[in-house]
Amino acid sequence: MRKCSVLSKTKARLLGCLAGGVVASILPNAAGAATVANPLCPTETVKFDPGQGQDIVVPKGFKVSVFASGLNFPTGLAFRMLGNRFEVYVLESGHGLPSQCNDEAKFQTMFPGKPNPFTPDILVFDQNAVLQRTLGKPTTALTETGGTNVFQPHGPSVDIAFENGLQGGRLFGTDSNQSLRTAGNNNSSRIVTVDAGTGKVTPFISNLPTGDHPTEQLAFKAGWIYWSQGSTTNSGVVGRDNGGGQNQPDIPCQDIVLSQNVFDSGGGVFTSGYSPFGTTNKGGTVQAFTGASHHGVCDGAILRAQLNAADPSSTIEPFSWGYRNGYAIRFAPEDHVLKGGLLVGEDGADERGARPSNNAPDSLQLAQQNKDGSPDYHGWPDRYGFLPSSQSMFNPIGGPGDDLCVPDPTNPPSMCTKASVAQILAEDAPIRDVLDHPPQQITSPLAIEAPDSSFTGIDFVPNSFVRGPVDRGAALYILEGDFGFSASNSAPPFPLKCGSGPTPETACNEIGHEVKLINFSKQGEALALKIQRFAKNKSGDQAFLIGEHGFNRPTGLRFGPDGCAWIADYGAVRDFGQSDPATKFITPGDGPLVQIPGTGVIFRICPE
């Protein structure tokens, strides 16, 4: 396997160095970018050469390197100490995005006997990037279970974490089953344990919601397991963008009263918020946990359960709610100005569905239960960042993901007919409220980020990482970047070249596909945040567009035992192309989001 780390992808395959469909540390010294294609849609190609991440701009005093590349859609990272050495656990998420090109069952049928990149697994490396074993890989993608004691084959899996951090203990993961959702089962998400040696996958809590956003990231504190449970819809209303209307409605954490508003999906279909597709419930009351398989389960929330209970599902309770997708979660240290609080990176709404919006920001939130044990409330679906969603800045402009859009490729930028754009603006601008009133006072975010920048990871820095712009107690967070549903969040002209200014912060305007830094005030002082760019490609955009040695879609961030920031990069994705035509899927009908296997990378950013 050490030989494999310096071989080309072709030679590695010939020498049998592939395991679970990946190559460890391939292409570190490639002379030029390789062309990599989606195997099910060969016209969908990208340029790929991560090198050693030398096109990623970082502050003086830090250095970027590549630990492993040629992976399939990595999203989660975990570490376990073994004496004075450590293991690296990388979760490959499998099929996670909608496209005919990402079909795991079709791949198995077309390429029988080959490792399936569209099913999840965990790759275990030693600290020298030598692959030791593969855990939890489904043995088939042609059934719902995928085999015995494995991850669900139809994905995605999102995160992994050891309950005791670097000291190990049980290894937990999250997974879901997209094909069950489209078949009408909306509760296929799970939290599982994975035997770190044998790979045996055992359900810990099952029957959690699966919709637009399944069970996602994990955190642990004081005998509880916490997880982000994303909303089942984009905007509080089931639309055609939600599995063709088959998603279950969102599940409230408290009793709510609906507004009189209903939302038009075309074809005579009108839907109230928190209601099944095509169901109206003007002014109706929806009780907490309506539609949940367990008491205490709701979505758009941070949930928790007792780690050592005989039946953990019976202990589920909401910790915080009112998020569209509070994906990234991490507890602050106890001696921090946040006093051990849970930091949440929330991803805002897209321009799509029955209640489309534009320019909804992503938010950095502090989650906490109220003194009476009820969850605090952060305002979604009728609050975007600090502002009501009815503000004109959030009005839709028309796009191919809107329910009322009638496709017309000759009418950019909306790609909808003029008549359907006029209908969208008439019915959906201003954006109407889902709720009659909030269930409690709204907790505002600590900060907001650019629309469609997409929080996907947060971690607090160790003291050994402190230097240059990084203060003690700081945090790094990842912005994965947009999926092309709306125009770019940068000002023209675009792209602006990163690295042209004195620091990464002054280099380019596009927000996303990057790592950012938060410095906090000291404990005992008034809370203050100072945020700046920390790591971003020189081009300012995704690496695959020009074969850059850098990020495509960073999705996971954890500090390792070596004191370095480890970053899981999901790889290249071709999208709707609304933010940059160069990212659009190449063949009509392949969209909306085409995954490219073999372009995932694990980067490290270390102090020099």
XYZ file of C-alpha atoms in Angstrom:
608
model
C 0.000 0.000 0.000
C 2.939 2.381 0.529
C 3.745 1.860 -3.162
C 0.161 2.794 -3.981
C 0.557 6.213 -2.428
C 2.858 7.374 -5.225
C 1.412 5.549 -8.223
C -0.811 6.928 -10.920
C -4.446 5.856 -10.713
C -4.033 3.512 -13.691
C -0.931 1.785 -12.308
C -2.483 1.493 -8.879
C -5.487 -0.258 -10.364
C -3.281 -2.653 -12.318
C -1.287 -3.545 -9.204
C -4.408 -4.231 -7.181
C -3.952 -1.296 -4.848
C -7.612 -0.355 -4.928
C -9.656 -1.141 -1.845
C -13.309 -0.222 -1.628
C -12.979 1.706 -4.872
C -10.357 4.238 -3.718
C -6.694 4.957 -4.100
C -4.771 6.406 -1.174
C -2.814 9.571 -1.930
C -2.886 9.294 -5.703
C -1.588 11.985 -8.059
C 0.597 13.903 -5.569
C 3.117 14.797 -8.278
C 0.974 14.713 -11.405
C 2.282 16.869 -14.232
C -1.206 17.868 -15.367
C -4.813 17.456 -14.383
C -6.499 14.186 -15.279
C -9.945 14.102 -16.876
C -12.341 12.196 -14.625
C -15.856 11.208 -15.702
C -18.999 10.035 -13.993
C -19.121 6.328 -15.035
C -22.888 6.364 -15.598
C -22.818 9.600 -17.603
C -19.431 9.670 -19.353
C -20.030 13.096 -20.901
C -19.982 14.594 -17.405
C -16.245 15.190 -16.926
C -14.024 17.372 -14.758
C -10.337 18.163 -14.410
C -8.726 16.661 -11.309
C -5.273 17.083 -9.808
C -5.182 18.003 -6.107
C -1.375 17.870 -6.062
C -0.415 18.924 -2.551
C -3.036 21.642 -2.379
C -0.478 24.215 -3.492
C -3.125 26.452 -5.068
C -4.898 26.898 -1.725
C -3.957 30.260 -0.205
C -3.417 30.188 3.585
C -1.915 32.725 6.003
C 1.801 32.826 6.637
C 2.820 30.191 9.178
C 0.557 27.444 7.781
C 1.037 24.812 5.086
C -1.423 22.715 3.055
C -0.837 19.067 2.105
C -2.857 16.132 0.755
C -3.308 13.058 2.942
C -5.392 10.983 0.506
C -7.120 11.548 -2.814
C -9.116 9.671 -5.431
C -11.858 9.070 -2.850
C -15.620 8.884 -3.369
C -17.583 11.718 -1.713
C -15.982 11.919 1.757
C -17.994 13.902 4.318
C -16.923 12.734 7.790
C -13.640 12.369 9.689
C -12.749 10.750 13.010
C -9.494 9.818 14.753
C -8.524 7.176 17.317
C -5.278 7.072 19.277
C -3.409 3.743 19.439
C -0.548 4.339 21.860
C 1.636 7.012 20.323
C 0.116 6.501 16.866
C -3.366 7.133 15.480
C -5.871 5.905 12.919
C -7.823 8.094 10.516
C -11.445 7.174 9.757
C -12.930 8.656 6.566
C -16.647 8.319 5.848
C -17.547 8.116 2.157
C -21.174 9.135 1.900
C -22.305 7.381 -1.295
C -25.309 8.600 -3.290
C -26.319 11.917 -1.792
C -27.437 14.203 -4.620
C -30.291 13.936 -7.147
C -29.356 12.861 -10.686
C -29.765 9.825 -12.912
C -25.965 9.789 -12.986
C -25.655 8.968 -9.256
C -27.644 5.707 -9.223
C -25.928 3.009 -7.150
C -28.219 0.221 -8.399
C -27.607 1.167 -12.015
C -23.839 1.204 -11.385
C -23.926 -2.325 -9.972
C -25.948 -3.527 -12.951
C -23.651 -1.893 -15.496
C -20.372 -2.727 -13.733
C -20.949 -6.000 -11.860
C -18.135 -6.965 -9.540
C -16.583 -3.501 -9.399
C -16.481 -1.498 -6.133
C -19.531 0.760 -6.097
C -18.622 4.438 -5.554
C -22.255 5.349 -4.896
C -22.638 3.243 -1.739
C -21.208 4.394 1.614
C -18.285 3.002 3.586
C -15.626 3.983 6.107
C -11.964 3.872 5.061
C -9.504 3.352 7.904
C -5.975 4.650 7.290
C -2.937 4.669 9.509
C -1.325 8.039 10.087
C 0.924 7.485 7.051
C -2.071 7.240 4.693
C -1.822 3.461 4.308
C -5.303 1.982 3.961
C -5.897 -0.630 6.677
C -9.480 -1.770 6.138
C -12.908 -0.770 4.820
C -15.916 -0.792 7.154
C -19.665 -1.088 6.638
C -19.686 -1.291 2.821
C -23.002 -2.700 1.497
C -22.562 -5.965 -0.379
C -25.301 -5.074 -2.869
C -27.107 -1.980 -4.086
C -30.060 -3.983 -5.403
C -31.864 -4.371 -2.072
C -33.068 -1.924 0.554
C -30.747 -3.216 3.295
C -27.641 -3.744 1.148
C -26.757 -6.887 3.068
C -26.392 -7.677 6.767
C -24.984 -5.252 9.335
C -23.867 -2.647 6.778
C -24.693 0.941 5.914
C -27.882 1.469 3.945
C -26.867 1.356 0.291
C -28.980 4.183 -1.048
C -27.413 6.944 1.036
C -26.298 9.351 2.034
C -24.224 8.690 5.114
C -23.161 12.030 6.540
C -20.968 11.829 9.647
C -18.951 9.622 11.981
C -17.567 10.283 15.466
C -16.123 8.406 18.430
C -18.049 8.989 21.650
C -14.800 9.644 23.563
C -13.064 11.617 20.866
C -9.425 10.617 20.333
C -9.730 8.001 23.076
C -12.224 6.022 21.010
C -15.091 4.130 22.575
C -18.037 3.391 20.330
C -17.861 4.678 16.749
C -21.158 6.286 15.718
C -22.384 7.183 12.250
C -25.464 8.529 10.473
C -27.063 7.112 7.338
C -30.328 7.153 5.399
C -32.037 5.515 2.459
C -33.101 7.755 -0.414
C -34.866 5.009 -2.357
C -37.125 4.265 0.597
C -38.029 7.956 0.731
C -39.087 7.963 -2.895
C -41.076 4.787 -2.242
C -43.049 6.605 0.459
C -41.044 5.715 3.587
C -39.958 9.075 4.988
C -38.276 7.796 8.140
C -35.221 5.867 6.940
C -32.527 7.947 8.663
C -30.551 6.247 11.422
C -27.837 6.705 13.978
C -25.723 3.546 14.033
C -22.663 2.152 15.739
C -19.840 0.697 13.661
C -17.379 -1.856 15.023
C -14.010 -0.214 14.401
C -12.397 -3.580 13.723
C -14.934 -5.746 11.918
C -17.094 -2.993 10.435
C -20.341 -4.464 11.769
C -23.062 -1.804 11.606
C -25.710 -1.897 14.350
C -28.719 0.454 14.551
C -28.676 2.729 17.616
C -31.707 4.910 16.783
C -33.775 4.187 13.671
C -36.849 5.699 11.984
C -35.622 9.291 11.943
C -36.887 11.721 9.267
C -35.440 11.575 5.765
C -36.269 14.358 3.375
C -34.344 17.188 1.830
C -31.969 16.922 4.783
C -31.584 13.654 6.725
C -29.897 12.928 10.061
C -26.535 14.675 9.756
C -23.646 15.595 12.076
C -22.919 14.241 15.551
C -21.597 15.655 18.832
C -21.293 14.313 22.386
C -21.520 15.885 25.822
C -22.181 14.721 29.390
C -23.733 11.359 28.512
C -25.815 12.630 25.584
C -25.478 12.190 21.842
C -26.510 15.260 19.831
C -27.302 15.416 16.132
C -28.461 17.869 13.508
C -31.804 16.838 12.022
C -32.326 18.913 8.887
C -35.706 20.073 7.631
C -37.562 17.693 5.333
C -38.306 20.572 2.924
C -36.509 23.610 1.569
C -38.876 26.244 2.944
C -41.431 24.699 5.324
C -43.689 23.650 2.422
C -43.625 20.317 0.561
C -43.115 21.066 -3.137
C -42.256 19.234 -6.310
C -38.581 19.703 -5.445
C -39.112 17.378 -2.470
C -39.128 13.963 -4.109
C -41.852 15.066 -6.519
C -44.024 15.943 -3.525
C -43.471 12.627 -1.732
C -41.438 14.010 1.171
C -43.163 14.094 4.499
C -43.991 17.566 5.797
C -41.766 19.194 8.380
C -42.291 18.100 11.982
C -42.528 20.916 14.568
C -40.798 20.716 17.945
C -43.577 22.763 19.592
C -47.249 23.378 18.851
C -47.591 25.861 15.973
C -50.453 27.760 14.327
C -50.338 28.011 10.531
C -51.002 31.168 8.568
C -53.852 31.532 6.097
C -51.355 31.246 3.237
C -51.173 28.320 0.816
C -48.463 27.801 -1.788
C -48.899 26.969 -5.468
C -47.000 24.079 -7.079
C -48.837 24.379 -10.387
C -51.312 21.937 -11.870
C -53.940 22.980 -9.347
C -51.873 21.792 -6.345
C -51.852 24.112 -3.305
C -50.172 23.228 0.000
C -50.032 24.708 3.496
C -46.848 24.649 5.526
C -46.181 21.600 7.730
C -48.775 19.684 5.664
C -48.641 16.864 3.087
C -48.281 17.846 -0.558
C -51.593 19.126 -1.888
C -53.127 19.550 1.583
C -54.389 22.914 2.796
C -54.843 23.705 6.483
C -55.413 27.456 6.704
C -55.009 28.687 10.272
C -54.712 25.134 11.560
C -52.818 24.037 14.656
C -50.091 21.423 14.197
C -49.052 19.788 17.428
C -45.447 19.124 18.348
C -43.966 15.921 16.904
C -46.896 15.347 14.499
C -45.789 12.690 12.008
C -42.750 11.572 14.006
C -41.974 7.895 14.604
C -40.721 8.663 18.118
C -41.894 11.146 20.710
C -39.408 14.003 20.861
C -38.413 13.790 17.184
C -38.845 16.895 15.061
C -36.863 18.424 12.212
C -35.052 21.645 11.434
C -33.619 20.969 14.867
C -30.781 19.824 17.070
C -31.932 16.669 18.867
C -30.321 14.635 21.621
C -30.689 11.251 23.336
C -29.049 9.530 26.290
C -26.025 7.500 25.243
C -26.375 4.699 27.768
C -30.137 4.284 27.999
C -31.590 0.807 27.485
C -33.759 2.309 24.734
C -32.086 5.513 23.491
C -35.030 6.337 21.203
C -37.288 6.720 24.247
C -35.052 9.528 25.562
C -35.022 11.718 22.427
C -35.737 15.381 23.042
C -35.321 18.606 21.055
C -32.446 20.790 22.236
C -32.912 23.678 19.784
C -35.047 24.264 16.676
C -36.175 26.700 13.998
C -33.362 25.951 11.544
C -33.736 25.254 7.855
C -30.686 22.980 8.032
C -28.459 23.318 11.105
C -25.939 20.990 9.483
C -22.598 21.785 11.171
C -22.431 21.383 14.975
C -19.610 21.554 17.514
C -19.412 22.248 21.253
C -17.139 25.061 22.416
C -14.638 24.374 25.242
C -15.950 25.004 28.760
C -13.351 27.749 29.355
C -14.526 29.646 26.274
C -16.624 32.810 26.039
C -19.383 30.530 24.677
C -19.150 28.542 27.961
C -19.300 25.147 26.316
C -22.264 26.121 24.123
C -23.192 24.381 20.886
C -22.211 26.308 17.762
C -24.447 25.582 14.750
C -23.798 26.398 11.093
C -27.203 26.715 9.396
C -27.691 26.502 5.626
C -30.381 28.833 4.315
C -33.174 28.267 1.813
C -32.694 27.890 -1.952
C -34.478 29.270 -4.987
C -36.665 26.204 -5.561
C -39.930 24.522 -4.733
C -43.372 25.873 -3.849
C -41.995 28.722 -1.686
C -38.815 29.772 -3.491
C -36.509 32.489 -2.190
C -33.356 34.215 -3.299
C -30.436 35.542 -1.250
C -31.373 33.738 1.984
C -28.201 33.919 4.099
C -26.517 31.076 5.939
C -26.277 31.662 9.692
C -23.972 30.954 12.598
C -26.145 30.157 15.612
C -25.718 29.339 19.315
C -28.086 26.501 20.299
C -29.312 26.040 23.860
C -32.316 24.748 25.713
C -34.477 27.158 27.678
C -34.366 27.007 31.457
C -37.615 25.024 31.513
C -36.085 22.309 29.303
C -37.877 23.370 26.128
C -35.817 24.024 22.986
C -35.000 27.585 22.011
C -36.315 28.741 18.620
C -34.297 30.339 15.803
C -37.019 31.577 13.468
C -37.156 29.340 10.376
C -39.226 29.125 8.165
C -40.319 32.783 8.482
C -36.995 34.317 9.512
C -33.860 34.315 7.342
C -30.867 35.399 9.397
C -31.825 38.547 11.282
C -34.732 39.483 9.003
C -38.286 38.324 8.262
C -38.475 36.238 5.093
C -40.988 38.734 3.667
C -38.247 41.317 3.109
C -37.946 42.161 -0.591
C -34.258 41.196 -0.668
C -35.391 37.545 -0.425
C -37.907 37.705 -3.276
C -37.462 34.933 -5.862
C -36.294 35.947 -9.302
C -37.324 32.735 -11.075
C -35.179 29.685 -11.591
C -35.258 26.129 -12.943
C -35.906 24.663 -9.474
C -39.092 26.679 -8.864
C -42.327 24.653 -8.945
C -44.003 27.204 -11.206
C -41.106 27.405 -13.672
C -41.925 26.231 -17.192
C -38.499 25.404 -18.665
C -37.178 27.610 -21.446
C -33.403 27.332 -22.008
C -33.548 30.311 -24.398
C -34.561 32.707 -21.590
C -31.579 33.199 -19.265
C -30.926 33.711 -16.447
C -34.108 32.066 -15.116
C -34.315 29.390 -17.849
C -38.096 29.659 -17.449
C -40.650 31.066 -19.854
C -41.428 34.749 -19.396
C -45.014 33.897 -18.509
C -44.006 31.458 -15.758
C -41.486 33.950 -14.314
C -44.272 36.512 -14.193
C -46.453 34.006 -12.310
C -43.641 33.242 -9.835
C -43.164 36.942 -9.110
C -46.907 37.502 -8.802
C -47.505 34.608 -6.380
C -44.259 34.301 -4.435
C -43.007 37.879 -4.050
C -43.056 38.968 -1.338
C -42.526 35.609 0.349
C -45.539 34.830 2.511
C -45.344 33.469 6.045
C -45.856 29.794 6.825
C -46.793 30.414 10.473
C -49.402 32.732 11.932
C -46.904 33.694 14.648
C -43.682 32.274 16.139
C -44.162 29.632 18.860
C -41.864 31.641 21.167
C -39.470 34.568 21.015
C -36.864 34.162 18.285
C -33.173 33.707 19.107
C -31.125 35.661 16.573
C -27.935 34.290 15.002
C -24.468 35.287 16.158
C -23.481 36.085 12.567
C -24.578 35.491 9.004
C -22.729 34.288 5.927
C -23.330 34.807 2.226
C -26.326 33.156 0.537
C -25.653 29.635 -0.723
C -22.221 29.507 0.931
C -23.261 26.390 2.886
C -21.865 25.622 6.354
C -20.581 22.026 6.441
C -18.063 21.860 9.296
C -16.930 23.630 12.474
C -14.155 22.863 14.938
C -12.299 24.732 17.653
C -8.533 25.106 17.310
C -6.050 23.489 19.707
C -3.483 25.772 21.340
C -0.772 24.377 19.063
C -2.596 25.915 16.077
C -2.484 29.429 17.538
C -0.256 31.775 15.525
C -0.552 34.604 13.044
C -4.242 35.517 12.661
C -5.426 32.588 14.837
C -6.127 33.504 18.473
C -6.566 31.143 21.406
C -10.134 29.774 21.449
C -10.710 30.419 17.749
C -12.755 28.173 15.475
C -12.451 27.253 11.828
C -15.519 26.626 9.733
C -16.079 25.319 6.225
C -18.263 26.813 3.513
C -18.929 24.125 0.905
C -20.276 26.553 -1.696
C -23.418 26.835 -3.776
C -25.212 24.221 -5.896
C -26.037 26.565 -8.745
C -29.691 27.230 -7.866
C -29.154 31.010 -7.883
C -26.779 33.611 -9.268
C -23.312 33.907 -7.748
C -23.100 35.547 -4.314
C -20.082 37.595 -5.465
C -20.055 40.999 -7.088
C -19.004 41.186 -10.750
C -16.582 40.805 -12.360
C -16.286 37.102 -11.509
C -14.102 35.251 -10.855
C -11.630 37.471 -9.083
C -8.257 35.856 -8.503
C -7.612 34.784 -4.914
C -4.083 35.307 -3.689
C -3.739 38.661 -5.471
C -4.109 40.640 -2.239
C -1.895 40.800 0.853
C -4.050 38.236 2.689
C -6.561 35.578 1.591
C -9.351 37.857 2.861
C -8.556 40.575 0.309
C -8.073 38.216 -2.586
C -11.508 37.558 -4.113
C -15.217 38.114 -3.576
C -16.891 34.728 -4.145
C -17.980 33.208 -0.824
C -17.825 29.408 -0.623
C -15.490 26.489 -1.352
C -13.259 27.697 1.482
C -12.317 27.680 5.173
C -12.961 30.698 7.396
C -11.657 31.739 10.820
C -13.573 33.099 13.823
C -11.711 34.769 16.667
C -13.824 35.225 19.788
C -13.534 37.636 22.692
C -11.984 36.261 25.875
C -13.962 34.520 28.589
C -15.532 37.060 30.932
C -15.714 39.728 28.216
C -18.763 40.692 26.155
C -19.232 38.237 23.293
C -17.645 39.445 20.068
C -16.730 37.630 16.866
C -14.092 38.575 14.324
C -14.354 36.608 11.082
C -11.952 36.394 8.159
C -11.050 34.112 5.273
C -8.464 31.458 6.166
C -8.023 29.104 3.176
C -9.280 29.373 -0.411
C -8.198 28.484 -3.957
C -6.256 31.087 -5.904
C -8.873 31.100 -8.652
C -11.676 31.863 -6.218
C -13.743 28.965 -7.549
C -13.835 25.176 -7.569
C -10.643 23.397 -8.581
C -12.265 21.235 -11.263
C -12.928 24.158 -13.582
C -9.243 24.616 -14.450
C -7.592 21.577 -12.854
C -6.360 23.617 -9.915
C -4.519 21.986 -6.979
C -7.192 22.842 -4.443
C -10.705 22.583 -3.016
C -13.862 21.555 -4.831
C -16.495 21.009 -2.136
C -15.018 20.926 1.399
C -17.580 19.193 3.611
C -15.915 17.974 6.816
C -13.492 19.587 9.278
C -11.828 18.089 12.330
C -8.604 18.798 14.163
C -6.477 15.669 14.370
C -4.109 14.399 17.050
C -1.256 16.007 15.108
C -2.688 19.486 15.720
C -3.585 19.945 12.035
C -6.950 20.891 10.535
C -8.138 17.910 8.464
C -10.600 18.703 5.691
C -12.751 16.199 3.804
C -13.443 17.444 0.277
C -16.508 15.818 -1.319
C -15.080 16.250 -4.800
C -16.458 17.759 -7.979
C -20.193 18.201 -8.624
C -21.761 19.549 -11.794
C -24.847 21.604 -10.957
C -27.614 23.835 -12.339
C -25.011 26.401 -13.415
C -26.987 29.437 -12.284
C -24.018 30.852 -10.356
C -21.395 29.985 -12.986
C -22.261 28.462 -16.381
C -18.946 26.574 -16.365
C -20.162 24.353 -13.498
C -23.352 23.238 -15.257
C -23.948 19.585 -16.119
C -22.924 19.008 -19.711
C -25.724 16.840 -21.092
C -29.352 18.017 -20.767
C -31.298 15.763 -18.453
C -28.274 14.721 -16.353
C -28.943 17.264 -13.616
C -29.604 18.719 -11.293
C -26.468 17.628 -9.383
C -23.974 15.190 -10.924
C -21.453 13.571 -8.564
C -18.015 12.697 -9.969
C -16.534 9.637 -8.206
C -12.801 9.543 -7.572
C -12.418 13.283 -6.986
C -12.685 13.276 -3.193
C -9.662 14.455 -1.209
C -8.489 14.666 2.404
C -6.474 17.858 2.898
C -4.477 18.915 5.945
C -3.616 22.444 7.047
C -0.779 22.359 9.568
C 1.239 24.973 11.450
C 4.736 25.319 9.977
